[in-house]
XYZ file of C-alpha atoms in Angstrom:
635
model
C -12.864 -10.297 118.365
C -14.439 -12.688 115.929
C -16.180 -9.853 114.098
C -12.951 -7.991 113.509
C -11.328 -11.092 112.042
C -14.249 -11.452 109.643
C -13.961 -7.900 108.382
C -10.266 -8.324 107.933
C -10.743 -11.392 105.786
C -13.380 -9.659 103.715
C -11.073 -6.690 103.191
C -8.283 -8.944 102.023
C -10.568 -10.630 99.486
C -11.884 -7.281 98.270
C -8.390 -5.910 97.846
C -7.356 -9.002 95.914
C -10.391 -8.641 93.650
C -9.586 -5.010 92.915
C -5.967 -5.868 92.219
C -6.974 -8.669 89.835
C -9.401 -6.397 88.031
C -6.775 -3.731 87.554
C -4.228 -6.296 86.413
C -6.703 -7.787 83.920
C -7.540 -4.394 82.491
C -3.854 -3.566 82.123
C -3.187 -6.910 80.453
C -6.082 -6.436 77.989
C -4.865 -2.937 77.109
C -1.366 -4.196 76.456
C -2.608 -7.123 74.335
C -4.979 -4.821 72.421
C -2.261 -2.248 71.667
C 0.214 -4.911 70.592
C -2.388 -6.611 68.346
C -3.510 -3.342 66.728
C 0.092 -2.354 66.058
C 0.885 -5.759 64.545
C -2.159 -5.669 62.258
C -1.451 -2.064 61.217
C 2.095 -3.029 60.245
C 0.762 -5.982 58.224
C -1.739 -3.737 56.435
C 0.950 -1.175 55.603
C 3.249 -3.901 54.285
C 0.405 -5.134 52.044
C -0.009 -1.603 50.597
C -3.606 -1.187 51.771
C -3.764 2.478 52.844
C -7.564 2.563 52.815
C -7.904 0.000 55.662
C -8.484 1.365 59.221
C -7.529 -0.931 62.164
C -9.163 -0.607 65.618
C -8.954 -2.720 68.765
C -11.930 -3.874 70.825
C -10.507 -5.906 73.621
C -9.024 -9.021 72.108
C -10.905 -8.415 68.835
C -9.397 -6.494 65.888
C -11.894 -4.559 63.768
C -10.974 -3.583 60.172
C -13.017 -0.850 58.516
C -12.791 1.097 55.262
C -13.922 0.879 51.618
C -11.978 -1.657 49.568
C -11.645 -0.796 45.854
C -12.231 -4.435 44.896
C -13.263 -7.697 46.487
C -9.718 -8.933 45.981
C -8.355 -5.986 47.992
C -10.804 -6.767 50.835
C -9.634 -10.380 50.885
C -5.987 -9.247 50.978
C -6.755 -7.057 54.016
C -8.334 -9.990 55.893
C -5.408 -12.230 54.969
C -2.872 -9.638 56.134
C -4.665 -9.242 59.496
C -4.930 -13.016 59.919
C -1.187 -13.364 59.427
C -0.526 -10.990 62.378
C -3.110 -12.268 64.884
C -5.470 -15.184 65.197
C -7.932 -14.909 62.294
C -10.798 -15.673 64.676
C -10.150 -12.367 66.440
C -10.492 -10.297 63.199
C -13.850 -8.609 62.618
C -14.620 -7.556 58.988
C -16.471 -4.236 58.862
C -15.188 -3.337 55.364
C -17.274 -2.401 52.330
C -16.446 -2.814 48.621
C -16.708 0.033 46.116
C -19.127 -0.384 43.210
C -17.269 -1.938 40.268
C -19.298 0.038 37.741
C -20.301 -1.132 34.284
C -17.974 -3.603 32.572
C -16.148 -1.950 29.672
C -17.220 -3.012 26.227
C -14.753 -5.346 24.479
C -12.724 -4.362 21.442
C -14.488 -5.878 18.450
C -11.985 -7.324 15.971
C -12.031 -9.803 13.080
C -9.256 -11.606 11.203
C -10.032 -12.882 7.679
C -7.734 -15.138 5.652
C -8.389 -16.072 2.028
C -6.308 -18.424 -0.073
C -6.554 -21.267 -2.554
C -7.961 -23.576 0.135
C -10.847 -21.325 1.136
C -11.772 -18.556 3.559
C -11.236 -18.492 7.338
C -12.744 -15.853 9.627
C -12.242 -15.527 13.372
C -12.944 -12.802 15.906
C -15.520 -11.005 18.034
C -18.433 -9.110 16.470
C -21.412 -7.209 17.953
C -24.470 -9.317 18.709
C -26.553 -6.927 16.589
C -24.726 -8.081 13.449
C -26.884 -9.934 10.924
C -24.705 -13.037 10.974
C -26.804 -14.902 8.424
C -26.294 -12.104 5.889
C -22.605 -11.984 6.788
C -22.205 -15.741 6.289
C -24.052 -15.570 2.965
C -21.830 -12.767 1.709
C -18.638 -14.595 2.690
C -19.909 -17.795 1.051
C -20.588 -15.880 -2.169
C -17.059 -14.459 -2.086
C -15.583 -17.937 -1.478
C -17.435 -19.138 -4.610
C -17.748 -22.743 -3.501
C -14.495 -22.941 -1.561
C -14.674 -24.054 2.107
C -15.482 -21.361 4.698
C -14.274 -21.746 8.296
C -16.371 -19.523 10.589
C -15.000 -19.048 14.127
C -16.815 -15.814 14.938
C -18.144 -15.053 18.423
C -20.729 -12.393 19.298
C -20.921 -10.071 22.317
C -24.006 -8.101 23.343
C -22.487 -4.630 23.584
C -23.176 -1.411 21.651
C -21.912 -1.455 18.068
C -19.185 1.162 17.400
C -20.339 3.783 14.907
C -17.570 2.957 12.408
C -17.838 -0.832 12.679
C -20.369 -1.427 9.826
C -18.312 0.672 7.376
C -15.099 -1.100 8.383
C -16.612 -4.568 7.893
C -18.189 -3.597 4.567
C -14.858 -2.267 3.293
C -13.062 -5.397 4.498
C -15.518 -7.685 2.689
C -15.236 -5.609 -0.501
C -11.455 -5.973 -0.273
C -11.819 -9.719 0.335
C -13.913 -10.016 -2.826
C -11.225 -8.259 -4.901
C -8.172 -10.068 -3.497
C -7.850 -13.832 -4.131
C -4.946 -14.190 -1.669
C -5.229 -11.870 1.306
C -5.181 -11.424 5.068
C -7.495 -8.715 6.412
C -7.603 -7.445 10.000
C -10.656 -5.393 11.012
C -11.203 -3.182 14.046
C -13.677 -0.372 14.628
C -11.353 2.359 13.354
C -8.861 0.533 11.171
C -8.616 -2.083 8.430
C -5.264 -3.688 7.620
C -5.011 -5.451 4.253
C -2.097 -7.700 3.294
C -2.235 -9.388 -0.111
C -0.160 -10.897 -2.901
C -0.487 -9.783 -6.532
C 0.626 -11.719 -9.581
C 2.461 -8.744 -11.107
C 3.401 -5.137 -10.544
C 0.577 -4.006 -12.832
C -1.981 -6.045 -10.891
C -0.585 -4.619 -7.646
C -1.224 -1.066 -8.898
C -4.757 -1.988 -9.994
C -5.533 -3.539 -6.604
C -4.233 -0.515 -4.692
C -6.237 1.875 -6.865
C -9.434 -0.164 -6.409
C -9.002 -0.296 -2.633
C -8.408 3.456 -2.519
C -11.559 4.206 -4.533
C -13.789 2.109 -2.272
C -12.458 3.353 1.084
C -15.068 5.056 3.307
C -14.332 8.467 4.762
C -12.711 8.526 8.200
C -11.540 4.900 8.118
C -7.846 4.353 8.670
C -6.428 1.929 6.114
C -3.123 0.080 6.052
C -2.596 -1.628 2.682
C 0.414 -3.827 1.977
C 0.273 -5.605 -1.386
C 3.383 -7.403 -2.601
C 4.175 -8.606 -6.119
C 6.635 -11.459 -6.677
C 9.394 -11.239 -9.202
C 8.249 -12.406 -12.646
C 9.228 -15.795 -14.017
C 10.955 -15.526 -17.413
C 11.139 -18.538 -19.688
C 13.280 -18.761 -21.623
C 15.615 -16.658 -19.456
C 16.967 -14.347 -22.150
C 19.586 -11.668 -22.706
C 20.563 -10.288 -26.114
C 23.359 -7.774 -26.700
C 23.869 -6.030 -30.060
C 26.886 -4.014 -31.248
C 26.544 -2.509 -34.725
C 27.982 0.617 -36.329
C 29.525 1.605 -33.017
C 26.168 1.570 -31.192
C 25.804 -0.936 -28.369
C 22.600 -1.909 -26.606
C 20.385 -4.629 -25.177
C 17.350 -6.017 -26.950
C 16.632 -7.994 -23.787
C 18.297 -8.275 -20.412
C 17.270 -10.676 -17.646
C 19.177 -11.097 -14.385
C 18.687 -12.940 -11.122
C 20.460 -10.577 -8.698
C 21.725 -6.974 -8.580
C 25.309 -8.297 -8.533
C 24.685 -10.136 -11.798
C 23.289 -6.964 -13.359
C 26.309 -4.958 -12.230
C 28.642 -7.511 -13.839
C 26.726 -7.521 -17.119
C 26.534 -3.720 -17.298
C 30.264 -3.473 -16.598
C 31.007 -5.797 -19.534
C 28.601 -3.867 -21.784
C 30.168 -0.540 -20.791
C 33.588 -1.896 -21.720
C 32.108 -2.841 -25.118
C 30.852 0.715 -25.743
C 27.442 0.761 -24.074
C 26.645 4.095 -22.410
C 22.860 4.035 -21.955
C 20.507 3.016 -19.176
C 20.019 -0.735 -19.156
C 16.585 -2.012 -18.173
C 17.452 -5.463 -16.887
C 14.545 -7.408 -15.449
C 15.291 -9.047 -12.107
C 13.335 -12.276 -12.367
C 13.051 -15.920 -11.428
C 14.048 -18.738 -13.769
C 17.806 -18.250 -14.148
C 19.177 -21.517 -15.611
C 22.595 -21.337 -13.937
C 24.380 -19.548 -11.128
C 27.026 -18.714 -13.750
C 24.558 -16.631 -15.793
C 26.343 -13.332 -15.218
C 29.707 -14.810 -16.180
C 28.337 -16.338 -19.400
C 26.647 -13.091 -20.480
C 29.772 -11.054 -19.752
C 31.919 -13.462 -21.803
C 29.483 -13.251 -24.730
C 29.474 -9.438 -24.650
C 33.262 -9.433 -24.542
C 33.381 -11.697 -27.603
C 31.113 -9.331 -29.570
C 33.412 -6.453 -28.658
C 36.499 -8.438 -29.756
C 35.188 -8.906 -33.315
C 34.046 -5.288 -33.557
C 30.315 -5.926 -33.784
C 27.621 -8.556 -33.868
C 25.043 -10.153 -31.621
C 25.148 -12.549 -28.699
C 21.937 -14.152 -27.459
C 21.591 -16.278 -24.347
C 18.319 -18.165 -23.938
C 18.541 -20.420 -20.912
C 21.809 -22.323 -21.482
C 21.878 -21.853 -25.279
C 24.335 -19.195 -26.472
C 24.132 -17.890 -30.055
C 27.095 -15.821 -31.264
C 26.503 -14.026 -34.604
C 29.070 -11.843 -36.348
C 28.641 -9.113 -38.957
C 28.856 -9.707 -42.679
C 32.039 -7.664 -42.698
C 33.740 -9.716 -39.967
C 36.940 -11.497 -41.024
C 36.472 -15.267 -40.990
C 39.770 -15.974 -39.226
C 39.096 -13.397 -36.528
C 35.597 -14.709 -36.025
C 36.815 -18.312 -35.706
C 39.485 -17.332 -33.192
C 37.142 -15.336 -30.967
C 34.424 -18.001 -31.199
C 36.946 -20.652 -30.141
C 38.047 -18.615 -27.137
C 34.412 -18.041 -26.151
C 33.502 -21.718 -26.454
C 36.360 -22.761 -24.161
C 35.690 -19.985 -21.635
C 31.946 -20.556 -21.215
C 30.845 -22.594 -18.170
C 30.278 -26.262 -18.976
C 26.465 -26.075 -18.811
C 26.269 -23.558 -21.696
C 26.150 -24.689 -25.352
C 27.501 -22.343 -28.053
C 26.170 -21.884 -31.594
C 28.081 -19.559 -33.950
C 27.057 -17.962 -37.233
C 28.853 -15.620 -39.620
C 26.354 -14.234 -42.193
C 27.337 -14.004 -45.842
C 26.649 -10.972 -47.987
C 23.515 -11.461 -50.133
C 23.786 -11.853 -53.905
C 22.826 -8.544 -55.489
C 21.114 -10.341 -58.380
C 18.710 -12.183 -56.104
C 15.114 -10.954 -56.107
C 13.789 -9.347 -52.956
C 12.376 -11.667 -50.288
C 8.646 -12.022 -49.582
C 7.420 -9.703 -46.858
C 4.544 -9.426 -44.384
C 3.877 -6.122 -42.610
C 1.622 -5.097 -39.745
C 1.283 -1.601 -38.317
C -0.432 -0.446 -35.119
C -1.392 3.227 -34.923
C -1.736 5.332 -31.782
C -5.534 5.105 -31.966
C -5.433 1.278 -32.116
C -6.006 0.791 -35.865
C -4.136 -2.208 -37.346
C -3.162 -2.532 -41.020
C -2.081 -5.963 -42.335
C -0.302 -6.303 -45.671
C 2.131 -8.480 -47.586
C 2.168 -12.154 -48.515
C 0.330 -15.148 -47.071
C 0.368 -18.719 -48.350
C -3.338 -19.584 -48.765
C -6.907 -18.834 -47.683
C -6.566 -20.885 -44.483
C -3.463 -18.920 -43.467
C -5.271 -15.665 -44.266
C -8.246 -16.610 -42.073
C -5.925 -17.712 -39.256
C -3.950 -14.458 -39.337
C -7.117 -12.339 -39.493
C -8.716 -14.146 -36.538
C -5.502 -13.960 -34.522
C -5.208 -10.213 -35.157
C -8.873 -9.705 -34.245
C -8.316 -11.525 -30.952
C -5.266 -9.413 -30.129
C -6.413 -5.976 -31.313
C -10.190 -6.156 -31.787
C -11.986 -7.131 -34.987
C -13.286 -3.606 -35.643
C -9.752 -2.174 -35.699
C -8.156 -4.686 -38.114
C -7.884 -3.955 -41.845
C -6.674 -6.841 -44.036
C -4.699 -6.057 -47.210
C -2.687 -9.231 -47.855
C -2.106 -11.179 -51.073
C -1.625 -14.908 -51.680
C 1.725 -16.323 -52.757
C 2.712 -19.962 -53.235
C 6.491 -19.518 -52.914
C 6.742 -18.931 -49.166
C 8.857 -20.702 -46.528
C 7.272 -23.596 -44.655
C 7.343 -21.731 -41.330
C 5.926 -18.506 -42.805
C 2.632 -18.602 -40.875
C 4.483 -19.199 -37.608
C 6.728 -16.200 -38.287
C 3.744 -13.987 -39.123
C 1.839 -14.962 -35.972
C 4.951 -14.427 -33.846
C 5.337 -10.969 -35.376
C 1.717 -10.081 -34.587
C 2.132 -11.281 -31.003
C 5.243 -9.105 -30.700
C 3.310 -6.108 -32.069
C 0.641 -6.659 -29.412
C 3.236 -5.860 -26.733
C 3.565 -2.269 -28.045
C 1.430 0.840 -27.724
C 2.034 1.622 -31.396
C 4.559 0.378 -33.930
C 5.306 -1.765 -36.958
C 6.398 -5.344 -37.671
C 8.116 -6.501 -40.861
C 8.489 -10.256 -41.378
C 10.885 -11.742 -43.956
C 12.202 -15.304 -44.307
C 15.434 -14.337 -42.535
C 14.423 -11.684 -40.024
C 11.631 -10.161 -37.955
C 11.885 -6.393 -37.497
C 9.916 -4.788 -34.665
C 9.821 -1.024 -34.154
C 7.560 1.105 -32.001
C 6.788 2.679 -28.650
C 5.687 1.188 -25.355
C 4.838 2.138 -21.801
C 6.508 -0.968 -20.371
C 10.186 -1.015 -19.478
C 10.302 -4.773 -20.018
C 8.602 -4.837 -23.439
C 11.861 -5.263 -25.385
C 12.881 -8.180 -23.188
C 9.419 -9.719 -23.521
C 9.430 -9.409 -27.322
C 12.900 -10.928 -27.591
C 11.982 -13.895 -25.405
C 8.754 -14.369 -27.367
C 10.471 -14.423 -30.765
C 13.220 -16.769 -29.593
C 10.644 -19.108 -28.105
C 8.466 -19.145 -31.251
C 11.155 -19.056 -33.948
C 14.155 -20.756 -32.339
C 17.366 -19.603 -30.710
C 19.050 -18.674 -34.018
C 16.210 -16.422 -35.145
C 17.253 -13.002 -36.444
C 15.346 -10.151 -34.837
C 15.923 -6.432 -35.256
C 14.271 -4.509 -32.426
C 13.893 -0.765 -32.077
C 11.482 -0.452 -29.163
C 11.400 2.881 -27.354
C 10.109 3.226 -23.802
C 7.911 6.328 -23.443
C 7.166 7.320 -19.871
C 3.928 9.075 -20.842
C 2.549 5.708 -21.989
C 3.433 3.992 -18.701
C 0.261 3.896 -16.552
C 2.352 3.670 -13.387
C 5.295 5.977 -14.114
C 2.975 8.556 -15.638
C 1.188 9.160 -12.352
C 2.177 12.460 -10.727
C 3.851 12.575 -7.331
C 1.868 13.922 -4.355
C 3.889 17.149 -4.571
C 3.046 17.476 -8.275
C -0.635 16.932 -7.474
C -0.635 19.780 -4.946
C 1.256 21.989 -7.397
C -1.345 21.267 -10.109
C -4.196 22.254 -7.787
C -2.344 25.431 -6.860
C -1.880 26.338 -10.534
C -5.643 26.124 -11.077
C -6.597 28.101 -7.977
C -4.065 30.857 -8.565
C -6.024 31.907 -11.646
C -9.359 32.347 -9.836
C -10.508 32.160 -6.215
C -13.283 29.850 -5.081
C -16.133 31.807 -3.498
C -18.797 30.925 -0.935
C -22.333 32.238 -0.691
C -22.470 35.185 1.754
C -22.691 34.147 5.403
C -22.586 30.389 4.709
C -20.313 27.455 3.961
C -21.959 26.790 0.582
C -19.677 27.014 -2.439
C -21.073 29.546 -4.890
C -22.359 28.372 -8.251
C -19.739 30.420 -10.077
C -16.960 28.436 -8.409
C -18.291 24.982 -9.321
C -16.212 24.764 -12.558
C -13.051 25.329 -10.517
C -13.909 22.388 -8.281
C -14.631 20.327 -11.415
C -11.128 21.048 -12.687
C -9.561 20.246 -9.310
C -11.476 16.947 -9.224
C -10.170 16.043 -12.689
C -6.606 16.638 -11.474
C -7.033 14.628 -8.279
C -8.430 11.601 -10.122
C -4.828 10.937 -11.235
C -3.629 11.249 -7.629
C -5.158 8.249 -5.806
C -4.635 7.872 -2.081
C -2.439 10.942 -1.502
C -2.493 12.156 2.133
C -3.963 15.636 1.628
C -5.164 18.171 4.189
C -7.829 20.777 3.421
C -7.280 23.507 6.030
C -9.758 26.344 6.583
C -8.802 29.824 7.872
C -10.641 33.094 8.648
C -9.626 36.650 9.491
C -9.443 37.946 13.078
C -12.807 39.715 13.116
C -15.624 38.170 15.099
C -15.473 35.639 17.928
C -12.687 33.083 17.973
C -15.081 30.172 18.462
C -17.336 31.288 15.617
C -14.352 31.755 13.308
C -13.175 28.255 14.177
C -16.613 26.821 13.382
C -16.870 28.695 10.078
C -13.408 27.613 8.928
C -14.206 23.983 9.771
C -17.522 24.102 7.901
C -15.931 25.572 4.780
C -13.097 23.054 4.780
C -15.646 20.240 5.051
C -17.719 21.824 2.267
C -14.743 21.604 -0.094
C -14.166 17.985 0.961
C -17.831 17.130 0.331
C -17.700 18.804 -3.079
C -14.757 16.622 -4.068
C -16.506 13.497 -2.808
C -19.596 14.305 -4.868
C -17.295 14.465 -7.893
C -16.147 10.892 -7.130
C -12.656 11.857 -6.010
C -11.162 9.184 -3.675
C -11.043 11.124 -0.392
C -10.293 8.331 2.071
C -6.837 9.803 2.714
C -8.047 13.433 2.850
C -8.814 15.380 6.016
C -10.609 18.689 6.569
C -9.507 20.858 9.505
C -10.570 24.368 10.497
C -7.934 26.583 12.108
C -10.038 29.725 12.565
C -7.953 32.907 12.640
C -4.630 31.108 13.199
C -1.584 31.583 10.944
C -2.523 34.813 9.110
C -0.634 35.428 5.876
C -1.498 39.140 5.654
C -2.354 42.142 7.855
C -5.843 41.814 9.352
C -5.927 45.602 9.748
C -6.774 46.113 6.066
C -9.603 44.850 3.901
C -7.111 43.308 1.457
C -5.333 41.530 4.289
C -8.551 40.155 5.756
C -9.558 38.868 2.348
C -6.211 37.125 1.957
C -6.488 35.510 5.388
C -9.949 34.056 4.708
C -8.753 31.044 2.765
C -8.530 27.272 2.425
C -5.075 25.716 2.004
C -4.352 22.400 0.312
C -1.240 20.611 1.604
C 0.204 17.157 2.162
C -0.350 15.621 5.586
C 2.981 15.454 7.448
C 4.009 12.886 10.034
C 3.910 15.358 12.943
C 1.880 18.418 13.801
C 4.952 20.635 13.493
C 5.763 19.328 10.019
C 2.136 19.751 9.027
C 2.221 23.411 10.102
C 5.419 24.004 8.139
C 3.957 22.287 5.090
C 0.829 24.448 5.279
C 2.982 27.608 5.461
C 5.200 26.602 2.537
C 2.551 25.136 0.225
C 0.778 27.386 -2.223
C -2.593 28.058 -0.611
C -5.912 27.780 -2.380
C -7.688 30.874 -1.136
C -11.414 30.551 -0.564
C -13.660 33.436 0.486
C -17.262 34.571 0.413
C -18.595 36.862 -2.260
C -19.148 39.907 -0.009
C -18.612 43.180 -1.814
C -18.886 45.722 1.014
C -17.463 46.189 4.512
C -20.754 45.342 6.272
C -21.080 41.951 4.556
C -17.431 41.210 5.316
C -17.959 41.960 9.019
C -20.995 39.669 9.152
C -19.200 36.807 7.375
C -16.146 36.993 9.592
C -18.256 36.985 12.742
C -20.102 33.886 11.586
């Protein structure tokens, strides 16, 4: 009886143990599944698709390859937000980060009146001592602020050329900002005048290395004119400006409208400049021009706020007085009026003393007429030598005691006016300075007028006949890019350029043609020109592409050897693309083997159209039989 009770108790305890074990296992499974699901949801919400979540009892194991250490940390944080972080086991790995990318080397250089500043990142291989010495030499004693840093990474292939070009530009430009990167140099500068701007741009274009992208932005301020001068002349029905200075386009429009009403029908070259003495300048000039028209002829000169109104000898005194009175009352208060009505000279009076100076097209200067004494003669001769060159001046003057007191001043003013012309003549008398000639500057007449009024006074009589000739203008005379391409086409239409058989070497017989093309392109600085090479369809496509590229580059190299600025040129081989004739005939194949000169367009499609429309310069080898032609095409 007792034994049976014992077994019963043992059976109860065993059954309870089994039940507890089963319950514990079920509880662990439920907790594990719930934890894994919670962590998986957290990982998905964190956008970590690479992380794998597994349960191991109460522990959560995360495996997978994290792209970065930061991603691995995010996975652990996401799991810790879903379950107790102590239960999370990290079995993740991190992918190799690889080599750190080299930085972009860049330098900013600023030069002004206060010195030179340079900041940026340069390769560690740079000879910084030599760089500092070169910048110090450019600064010429001015302070240099060096904020350069160096990084030990490979030097880009184009970096030395870019820095050298930037430092050359810095040496040429006294006020500039230059940005340098491995493949581009951006230059921003200020010039003192339009002429200096053109000279700077041409110099930068000549020194540019091949393959370097340049962005050049040089600005020139408006000139300062003092005295601010406008002179309008109406005589014998012909109206015109000896000088015309304005401050705004609206002022110019008002002045031209008044001149047109007075009979002017030409093209006025008014200089938009700084230095206007009054905001009422346009009104005052228009009133003066209207007064000249009312009396039928004469001259009105405005120099700053001084207005000189001069009638003709034939003008009626009463009419002149009436118009002058109306003008004086109508002018703005800040302007002062001086009037003059010339009298007819006495026919019995002897002719006035005269000084003449002539400047020929080749630069020779002849001086003649009257001077007061030996000192005046030496002064005039030295002044002319300084202006025109001592070797070009021929003196043929005579001494005369009966000359006006200001005679030497008038003579020197006349010579200075002559120096503004390309060729011409000056005649100086006691009452008038006459200047005639040609010039390549649109503002020469205005400059001469201002000069004479400044030297001789506001009432000075000056008769100017200065003609602007575009061929003498160094800026306007430059051909357009389209004209440059047309000039090259004209040369190459007469004779083809040949290559040595089976090579990309220009034949010796074609060297004179390249010489002529180089002469033409010297007057076409910085035009964006493409030299495109083509072949016929015979031979392999890859070989034809290679041959066309080599021949295009050969032409580019030939131009560079002839010192043509080629920084804006590019050479591209197109192989057998874009045939212009039938490749089924010998004549057609010869026509298709060519090099075309064209302007670079903004897009590839425009460039293709430009190549098709432009007159092509055809370049081919000197093969004379079908076998040689086949060999050349295949190569």
